[in-house]
Amino acid sequence: MSASKSSSDNARNVLMDKIVSLCKRRGFVFQSSEIYGGLNGCWDYGPLGAELKKNLKDYWWRRMVRDRDDVVGMDGAILQNRSVWQASGHEKTFSDPLVDCKETKARFRADQIFYTPAIIGGDSHGYVSITESPSMEEEAQQKIRKIQKKGGIKGEIAPLDLKPLTEATAEERAQIPSPNATEPGTLTEPRQFNLMFKTYVGPVEDDKNVTYLRPETAQAIFVQFKNVLETSRVKPPFGIAQIGKAFRNEINPRNFTFRSREFEQMEIEYFCRPEDGMRLLDEWLETRLKFYEEIGIPRDKLHILDVPEKERAHYSKGTYDIEYEFPFGVQELEGVAYRTDYDLTKHQEHSGKPLEYFDPNTKEKFIPHVVEPSAGVDRTVLALICQAFDEETVTNDKGKEETRTVLRFAPRMAPIKCGVFPLLKNKPELVAKAREVQEMLRVHMNVFYDEGGAVGRRYRRQDEIGTPFCVTIDFDTLGENGDETKDTVTVRERDAMTQERIAIKDLLGYLLERIS
Amino acid sequence: MSASKSSSDNARNVLMDKIVSLCKRRGFVFQSSEIYGGLNGCWDYGPLGAELKKNLKDYWWRRMVRDRDDVVGMDGAILQNRSVWQASGHEKTFSDPLVDCKETKARFRADQIFYTPAIIGGDSHGYVSITESPSMEEEAQQKIRKIQKKGGIKGEIAPLDLKPLTEATAEERAQIPSPNATEPGTLTEPRQFNLMFKTYVGPVEDDKNVTYLRPETAQAIFVQFKNVLETSRVKPPFGIAQIGKAFRNEINPRNFTFRSREFEQMEIEYFCRPEDGMRLLDEWLETRLKFYEEIGIPRDKLHILDVPEKERAHYSKGTYDIEYEFPFGVQELEGVAYRTDYDLTKHQEHSGKPLEYFDPNTKEKFIPHVVEPSAGVDRTVLALICQAFDEETVTNDKGKEETRTVLRFAPRMAPIKCGVFPLLKNKPELVAKAREVQEMLRVHMNVFYDEGGAVGRRYRRQDEIGTPFCVTIDFDTLGENGDETKDTVTVRERDAMTQERIAIKDLLGYLLERIS
């Protein structure tokens, strides 16, 4: 079992490597400032990645804001007054436990280091530690086998008892080696490291001028709650939605774009009466699951974690994590949290400004409760790519088997909706007609004109970036094989690779129906 | 003449106050973290502002990226490797001259303080200084008149000779008072203050981990030039477009959202052969001017400044500033600059990575030259609002004159495209029909349902936020006045306030034609 687990871990790593490589090769994602060696935890989206991300954000905005009467948008600044982060508790408590390895100078998050006693033949032989990963059990086993071999120790290895370093006693910690060192005792005591990036507003770098890059978009919504309430003719239950960048000075950015230092969030704070909180929490979970299906992430690849009370924020009465089966493990895409009236109460206390709502019907005054569906843009983009990625063996024009790489994006998410190809690039009539078709379509969708190489190769290039349809203009289109096929084109579908003959006049309708 | 200038200055201030007040009252723009006293130079967009800004950005992306074969998009990180800012020169030279007033503790940009000798009756009476503004001549005159009065000095005031403080000699500076103080010599020597916000990546705040919030989006494009070139099947001439936040630690943020510390840019770096630079500079100017017309900013409100050589960046062979007549003066919306090969050359030097293009046709290798149209999102949003703002006297239903406030947005920019009103809210059939119309339209455009108050008042509320069309569902719609008007609605147009009867089945087409 351990061998098969290990080989499946290996397959997952290979898959992830292929995805990362495709992202770079086709311009979805580049390392930020790559020519200068990059900046750990920061990524740039290339031409196709930028389109994919924009499609996701636009669709979220459409479904969550414009399609609803009860949600309005906002777009707040990344830099807020420091008091916001004092009131929200971020300045005091938004931190991770940091440990250093004195031997190798590596830095770890203590809760991402796991340790186990190495018990061989019933005797204790110290501890081993590894960093959290889907393959960490196997890695720990290997380390213990190494101890066994090196020491020539006989006997069975006892079942592992992996626990996070944060649970180790001081005595244990002295005996636990760092994950990348051999001698025990090289790890420092965990210390709390605040994850907010600090900066100074104005010319003087003193305490008075400190502020932070926002670590989440939510607080800008809470502090503008009253302004929105008073200017937008909304009343509870209603939501304020926002998409924007947030920053966390992660100790260990990892898993490609999944855990990065700069990222984007799509959040709604939904304000309601206290008694409706639990019901709305469940409703929002359903709404959000439906959204993921609409963008092409099937329900059976999503896990819903009903976060147990002791792992929830202390003020939350209920939280669901919506997780996706990434190649590197099941990981959170979105949190749907019932935050009670915690945030507004804190801001009312700290600002001295009333943040209550007066209900004209019941004559009650109350601080609204909040349900928050908070999704990661970059994580969802990555999930879209992982979900779409496929390789299959197909037989090419010459009867040879080859591997077809295809991104099976839901058409509404695809960066390019339609490729437009003249059969040959040296026939001006074909080129002119193809350009005409391109101009007709591009007002309504993102199209890509390509005249280079055999049509089969052009299909493959579009398959690899997930373009759902390709249109070829050939001699039939020009009417050279009779009136029946004149002004028709071949439409080739990405997934089934089927081809249909469609009249140009019907083409826009045909495509619009399938991409929106 | 001076009196009339002063009264027109006053009118402009009143106008700007009205615009700022409308922006707050109707949820276009709020002060960032307002409940905590704000953060100087940072602004949040409320529900309508967020929609307006999104419409602008989306339209720019459509026209500049998706409609063109020669431009691709990207979306780079705000945090880049520090080397980017060393190579670009920002770390060394991206600064403004800062002066402090020792008496009042106020801070100024030295180039925004203007001074003139006070010469009365041919005798010198020291200097006066004011901060740059459209009314600064008048303000300087007043200060001199005050000196005259106070000292009982006879004679004519000589014509002013206003110059920026940066041009003052050390001797002069000792005699120039601060703009908000009376005694001379309270201003410090100007010192260079770097405008980049500094922060640290990772847990240790040492020099090695310094980086900055990007002060412009352009550099992310330059450093990814090669990646985009190699992955996107583009070749010069081609452009890379990007929309994103940038940050400048301005000494004196001012003019509402115009000069803020956090702002958004829409930039294209257009790469070309050296010999095409000057021609493309002029082409891009035209393309961009056309864009402003398309979003509702008429050509005659735009000024084109052909920036003289001594005021251009030293590497630029030509720069146009596109300026708009804001109420607070003629100010820059966009710069269109021919930057030569300066940026790519600098990054090639500093990174050691070749950033040349090899032309397979001519077999030449060269560093492309760059033309950069760089527009401010927030400034353009503000221009859209200033341009749209209008007040007119109209006669209301009761025959009384009243002031109608209306934002005459180009329909494609309007936050809400169509108001949908049931004539009465207590007639379920009217409400049901209105909801039906709303659902039909909202898939295609942003609509707002309103059933509160008289229809005339609902029109006014929509006028004030710039909604180009309002649709009213009345008893005619229900067929109560015969078959001829059954299933028709009243469509009221914002600017002319004309009303038309349109069949519901034709409504979508009618509106789409007018809003896209």
mmCIF file of C-alpha atoms in Angstrom, chain B residues 193-423:
data_model
loop_
_atom_site.group_PDB
_atom_site.id
_atom_site.type_symbol
_atom_site.label_atom_id
_atom_site.label_comp_id
_atom_site.label_asym_id
_atom_site.label_seq_id
_atom_site.Cartn_x
_atom_site.Cartn_y
_atom_site.Cartn_z
ATOM 1 C CA PHE B 193 12.126 62.287 -1.132
ATOM 2 C CA ASN B 194 11.699 58.939 -2.892
ATOM 3 C CA LEU B 195 8.069 58.343 -3.753
ATOM 4 C CA MET B 196 8.134 54.562 -3.630
ATOM 5 C CA PHE B 197 6.487 52.835 -0.677
ATOM 6 C CA LYS B 198 9.061 50.519 0.867
ATOM 7 C CA THR B 199 8.383 47.155 2.458
ATOM 8 C CA TYR B 200 10.199 43.954 3.391
ATOM 9 C CA VAL B 201 9.614 40.517 1.908
ATOM 10 C CA GLY B 202 10.148 37.714 4.415
ATOM 11 C CA PRO B 203 10.546 37.860 8.172
ATOM 12 C CA VAL B 204 13.747 39.910 8.428
ATOM 13 C CA GLU B 205 13.698 43.675 7.963
ATOM 14 C CA ASP B 206 17.132 44.077 6.461
ATOM 15 C CA ASP B 207 18.448 45.715 3.338
ATOM 16 C CA LYS B 208 18.546 42.402 1.483
ATOM 17 C CA ASN B 209 14.780 41.963 1.794
ATOM 18 C CA VAL B 210 13.687 45.449 0.769
ATOM 19 C CA THR B 211 11.277 45.913 -2.041
ATOM 20 C CA TYR B 212 8.757 48.549 -3.092
ATOM 21 C CA LEU B 213 5.152 48.810 -4.119
ATOM 22 C CA ARG B 214 5.389 49.415 -7.831
ATOM 23 C CA PRO B 215 5.155 53.119 -8.700
ATOM 24 C CA GLU B 216 4.022 52.256 -12.242
ATOM 25 C CA THR B 217 2.792 49.168 -14.053
ATOM 26 C CA ALA B 218 5.127 49.595 -17.020
ATOM 27 C CA GLN B 219 8.212 47.879 -15.585
ATOM 28 C CA ALA B 220 6.429 44.542 -15.110
ATOM 29 C CA ILE B 221 5.786 44.598 -18.846
ATOM 30 C CA PHE B 222 9.406 45.326 -19.742
ATOM 31 C CA VAL B 223 10.797 42.561 -17.561
ATOM 32 C CA GLN B 224 8.342 40.037 -19.067
ATOM 33 C CA PHE B 225 8.895 41.225 -22.633
ATOM 34 C CA LYS B 226 10.928 38.176 -23.608
ATOM 35 C CA ASN B 227 8.558 35.674 -21.999
ATOM 36 C CA VAL B 228 5.592 37.181 -23.818
ATOM 37 C CA LEU B 229 7.499 37.356 -27.094
ATOM 38 C CA GLU B 230 8.439 33.702 -26.838
ATOM 39 C CA THR B 231 5.063 32.318 -25.795
ATOM 40 C CA SER B 232 2.474 34.398 -27.649
ATOM 41 C CA ARG B 233 3.306 34.257 -31.359
ATOM 42 C CA VAL B 234 3.571 38.024 -31.543
ATOM 43 C CA LYS B 235 6.336 39.924 -33.254
ATOM 44 C CA PRO B 236 7.175 43.633 -33.432
ATOM 45 C CA PRO B 237 5.283 45.817 -33.904
ATOM 46 C CA PHE B 238 3.164 44.517 -31.025
ATOM 47 C CA GLY B 239 2.013 45.727 -27.656
ATOM 48 C CA ILE B 240 1.579 44.331 -24.167
ATOM 49 C CA ALA B 241 -1.266 45.880 -22.197
ATOM 50 C CA GLN B 242 -1.853 45.908 -18.485
ATOM 51 C CA ILE B 243 -4.300 47.383 -16.008
ATOM 52 C CA GLY B 244 -3.325 47.508 -12.367
ATOM 53 C CA LYS B 245 -2.668 49.363 -9.168
ATOM 54 C CA ALA B 246 0.389 51.530 -8.596
ATOM 55 C CA PHE B 247 1.468 53.517 -5.554
ATOM 56 C CA ARG B 248 3.272 56.784 -5.005
ATOM 57 C CA ASN B 249 3.950 58.247 -1.607
ATOM 58 C CA GLU B 250 2.886 61.731 -2.718
ATOM 59 C CA ILE B 251 3.937 64.605 -0.484
ATOM 60 C CA ASN B 252 0.677 66.429 -1.129
ATOM 61 C CA PRO B 253 -2.194 64.328 -2.475
ATOM 62 C CA ARG B 254 -4.864 66.694 -3.795
ATOM 63 C CA ASN B 255 -7.736 67.478 -6.114
ATOM 64 C CA PHE B 256 -10.020 64.669 -4.869
ATOM 65 C CA THR B 257 -9.063 61.405 -6.549
ATOM 66 C CA PHE B 258 -6.834 63.139 -9.094
ATOM 67 C CA ARG B 259 -3.521 62.961 -7.279
ATOM 68 C CA SER B 260 -3.736 60.056 -4.883
ATOM 69 C CA ARG B 261 -1.225 57.761 -3.263
ATOM 70 C CA GLU B 262 -2.882 54.586 -4.532
ATOM 71 C CA PHE B 263 -4.162 54.607 -8.080
ATOM 72 C CA GLU B 264 -4.734 52.431 -11.095
ATOM 73 C CA GLN B 265 -3.121 52.616 -14.514
ATOM 74 C CA MET B 266 -4.020 51.313 -17.971
ATOM 75 C CA GLU B 267 -0.817 51.021 -19.928
ATOM 76 C CA ILE B 268 0.425 49.638 -23.205
ATOM 77 C CA GLU B 269 4.056 49.164 -24.073
ATOM 78 C CA TYR B 270 4.153 48.979 -27.842
ATOM 79 C CA PHE B 271 7.367 47.407 -29.182
ATOM 80 C CA CYS B 272 8.550 48.355 -32.647
ATOM 81 C CA ARG B 273 11.486 48.825 -34.977
ATOM 82 C CA PRO B 274 13.541 51.955 -34.173
ATOM 83 C CA GLU B 275 12.644 53.678 -37.416
ATOM 84 C CA ASP B 276 8.896 53.369 -36.714
ATOM 85 C CA GLY B 277 8.906 55.012 -33.273
ATOM 86 C CA MET B 278 8.034 58.591 -34.214
ATOM 87 C CA ARG B 279 5.285 57.532 -36.610
ATOM 88 C CA LEU B 280 3.738 55.161 -34.060
ATOM 89 C CA LEU B 281 3.866 57.871 -31.407
ATOM 90 C CA ASP B 282 1.549 59.977 -33.547
ATOM 91 C CA GLU B 283 -0.647 56.992 -34.407
ATOM 92 C CA TRP B 284 -1.093 56.086 -30.767
ATOM 93 C CA LEU B 285 -1.982 59.672 -29.891
ATOM 94 C CA GLU B 286 -4.804 59.498 -32.439
ATOM 95 C CA THR B 287 -5.944 56.060 -31.252
ATOM 96 C CA ARG B 288 -6.108 57.279 -27.689
ATOM 97 C CA LEU B 289 -7.922 60.509 -28.552
ATOM 98 C CA LYS B 290 -10.506 58.442 -30.402
ATOM 99 C CA PHE B 291 -10.901 56.278 -27.294
ATOM 100 C CA TYR B 292 -11.735 59.306 -25.152
ATOM 101 C CA GLU B 293 -14.364 60.348 -27.645
ATOM 102 C CA GLU B 294 -15.847 56.853 -27.533
ATOM 103 C CA ILE B 295 -16.253 57.083 -23.760
ATOM 104 C CA GLY B 296 -17.857 60.503 -23.915
ATOM 105 C CA ILE B 297 -15.029 62.972 -23.468
ATOM 106 C CA PRO B 298 -15.225 65.327 -26.444
ATOM 107 C CA ARG B 299 -12.118 66.349 -28.313
ATOM 108 C CA ASP B 300 -12.618 70.024 -27.507
ATOM 109 C CA LYS B 301 -12.250 69.381 -23.768
ATOM 110 C CA LEU B 302 -8.894 67.676 -24.334
ATOM 111 C CA HIS B 303 -5.625 69.546 -24.689
ATOM 112 C CA ILE B 304 -2.631 67.990 -26.349
ATOM 113 C CA LEU B 305 0.650 69.096 -24.897
ATOM 114 C CA ASP B 306 3.634 68.332 -27.108
ATOM 115 C CA VAL B 307 6.092 68.128 -24.219
ATOM 116 C CA PRO B 308 9.205 70.199 -25.023
ATOM 117 C CA GLU B 309 12.516 68.377 -25.009
ATOM 118 C CA LYS B 310 13.822 69.878 -21.789
ATOM 119 C CA GLU B 311 10.755 68.724 -19.883
ATOM 120 C CA ARG B 312 10.726 65.191 -21.299
ATOM 121 C CA ALA B 313 12.495 62.253 -19.705
ATOM 122 C CA HIS B 314 16.046 62.352 -21.080
ATOM 123 C CA TYR B 315 15.526 59.122 -23.059
ATOM 124 C CA SER B 316 12.250 60.163 -24.680
ATOM 125 C CA LYS B 317 12.290 61.344 -28.269
ATOM 126 C CA GLY B 318 8.745 62.631 -28.047
ATOM 127 C CA THR B 319 5.935 62.788 -25.505
ATOM 128 C CA TYR B 320 2.368 64.011 -25.719
ATOM 129 C CA ASP B 321 0.343 64.720 -22.627
ATOM 130 C CA ILE B 322 -3.393 64.338 -23.127
ATOM 131 C CA GLU B 323 -4.952 66.796 -20.711
ATOM 132 C CA TYR B 324 -8.530 67.387 -19.681
ATOM 133 C CA GLU B 325 -10.194 70.592 -18.524
ATOM 134 C CA PHE B 326 -10.976 69.640 -14.951
ATOM 135 C CA PRO B 327 -12.774 72.206 -12.787
ATOM 136 C CA PHE B 328 -9.490 72.578 -10.869
ATOM 137 C CA GLY B 329 -7.451 73.219 -14.006
ATOM 138 C CA VAL B 330 -6.179 71.578 -17.163
ATOM 139 C CA GLN B 331 -4.503 68.393 -15.983
ATOM 140 C CA GLU B 332 -2.963 65.270 -17.450
ATOM 141 C CA LEU B 333 -5.110 62.199 -18.113
ATOM 142 C CA GLU B 334 -2.590 60.243 -20.114
ATOM 143 C CA GLY B 335 0.954 60.410 -21.381
ATOM 144 C CA VAL B 336 1.845 58.985 -24.764
ATOM 145 C CA ALA B 337 5.610 58.670 -24.753
ATOM 146 C CA TYR B 338 8.185 57.414 -27.200
ATOM 147 C CA ARG B 339 10.650 55.867 -24.737
ATOM 148 C CA THR B 340 13.116 54.602 -27.349
ATOM 149 C CA ASP B 341 14.966 51.421 -26.286
ATOM 150 C CA TYR B 342 15.844 52.869 -22.894
ATOM 151 C CA ASP B 343 13.914 50.470 -20.652
ATOM 152 C CA LEU B 344 14.766 47.207 -22.387
ATOM 153 C CA THR B 345 18.408 48.262 -22.647
ATOM 154 C CA LYS B 346 18.581 49.012 -18.930
ATOM 155 C CA HIS B 347 16.992 45.683 -18.031
ATOM 156 C CA GLN B 348 19.275 43.818 -20.402
ATOM 157 C CA GLU B 349 22.283 45.477 -18.769
ATOM 158 C CA HIS B 350 21.170 44.837 -15.203
ATOM 159 C CA SER B 351 19.777 41.331 -15.622
ATOM 160 C CA GLY B 352 22.382 40.054 -18.041
ATOM 161 C CA LYS B 353 19.551 38.451 -20.019
ATOM 162 C CA PRO B 354 19.328 39.250 -23.740
ATOM 163 C CA LEU B 355 16.194 41.256 -24.506
ATOM 164 C CA GLU B 356 16.729 41.589 -28.213
ATOM 165 C CA TYR B 357 14.444 40.564 -31.008
ATOM 166 C CA PHE B 358 15.762 38.624 -33.950
ATOM 167 C CA ASP B 359 13.911 39.472 -37.128
ATOM 168 C CA PRO B 360 13.822 36.293 -39.263
ATOM 169 C CA ASN B 361 13.132 38.297 -42.411
ATOM 170 C CA THR B 362 15.909 40.857 -42.235
ATOM 171 C CA LYS B 363 18.214 38.638 -40.105
ATOM 172 C CA GLU B 364 18.714 41.643 -37.824
ATOM 173 C CA LYS B 365 18.931 41.539 -34.077
ATOM 174 C CA PHE B 366 17.809 44.664 -32.243
ATOM 175 C CA ILE B 367 16.357 45.925 -29.004
ATOM 176 C CA PRO B 368 12.853 47.077 -29.853
ATOM 177 C CA HIS B 369 11.868 50.670 -29.307
ATOM 178 C CA VAL B 370 8.789 51.438 -27.275
ATOM 179 C CA VAL B 371 5.806 53.754 -27.545
ATOM 180 C CA GLU B 372 3.821 53.925 -24.313
ATOM 181 C CA PRO B 373 0.249 55.175 -24.000
ATOM 182 C CA SER B 374 -0.220 55.321 -20.226
ATOM 183 C CA ALA B 375 -3.574 56.407 -18.837
ATOM 184 C CA GLY B 376 -4.790 56.909 -15.291
ATOM 185 C CA VAL B 377 -7.923 54.947 -14.446
ATOM 186 C CA ASP B 378 -8.951 57.123 -11.502
ATOM 187 C CA ARG B 379 -8.245 60.339 -13.377
ATOM 188 C CA THR B 380 -10.321 59.164 -16.306
ATOM 189 C CA VAL B 381 -13.161 58.137 -13.982
ATOM 190 C CA LEU B 382 -12.997 61.616 -12.454
ATOM 191 C CA ALA B 383 -12.978 63.204 -15.916
ATOM 192 C CA LEU B 384 -16.016 61.106 -16.864
ATOM 193 C CA ILE B 385 -17.871 62.365 -13.799
ATOM 194 C CA CYS B 386 -16.804 66.006 -14.284
ATOM 195 C CA GLN B 387 -17.728 65.862 -17.964
ATOM 196 C CA ALA B 388 -21.086 64.210 -17.222
ATOM 197 C CA PHE B 389 -22.109 66.541 -14.406
ATOM 198 C CA ASP B 390 -24.822 69.002 -15.312
ATOM 199 C CA GLU B 391 -27.519 71.006 -13.594
ATOM 200 C CA GLU B 392 -30.468 72.472 -15.409
ATOM 201 C CA THR B 393 -33.668 74.204 -14.486
ATOM 202 C CA VAL B 394 -36.733 72.214 -15.419
ATOM 203 C CA THR B 395 -40.427 72.528 -14.723
ATOM 204 C CA ASN B 396 -41.740 69.688 -12.605
ATOM 205 C CA ASP B 397 -45.121 67.893 -12.691
ATOM 206 C CA LYS B 398 -46.668 70.566 -10.528
ATOM 207 C CA GLY B 399 -45.541 73.363 -12.840
ATOM 208 C CA LYS B 400 -42.806 74.489 -10.491
ATOM 209 C CA GLU B 401 -39.245 75.191 -11.515
ATOM 210 C CA GLU B 402 -36.603 72.966 -9.983
ATOM 211 C CA THR B 403 -32.965 72.077 -10.502
ATOM 212 C CA ARG B 404 -32.345 68.775 -12.218
ATOM 213 C CA THR B 405 -28.941 67.253 -11.501
ATOM 214 C CA VAL B 406 -27.939 64.870 -14.233
ATOM 215 C CA LEU B 407 -24.825 62.891 -15.067
ATOM 216 C CA ARG B 408 -24.752 62.749 -18.846
ATOM 217 C CA PHE B 409 -22.514 59.684 -19.127
ATOM 218 C CA ALA B 410 -22.005 58.073 -22.492
ATOM 219 C CA PRO B 411 -24.419 55.125 -22.159
ATOM 220 C CA ARG B 412 -21.601 52.567 -22.489
ATOM 221 C CA MET B 413 -19.938 54.034 -19.380
ATOM 222 C CA ALA B 414 -23.084 54.471 -17.256
ATOM 223 C CA PRO B 415 -23.015 52.321 -14.079
ATOM 224 C CA ILE B 416 -26.660 51.389 -14.606
ATOM 225 C CA LYS B 417 -28.033 51.168 -18.114
ATOM 226 C CA CYS B 418 -31.721 50.996 -17.402
ATOM 227 C CA GLY B 419 -34.126 51.679 -14.536
ATOM 228 C CA VAL B 420 -37.183 49.447 -14.418
ATOM 229 C CA PHE B 421 -40.264 50.834 -12.653
ATOM 230 C CA PRO B 422 -43.733 49.469 -12.041
ATOM 231 C CA LEU B 423 -46.052 52.494 -12.087
#
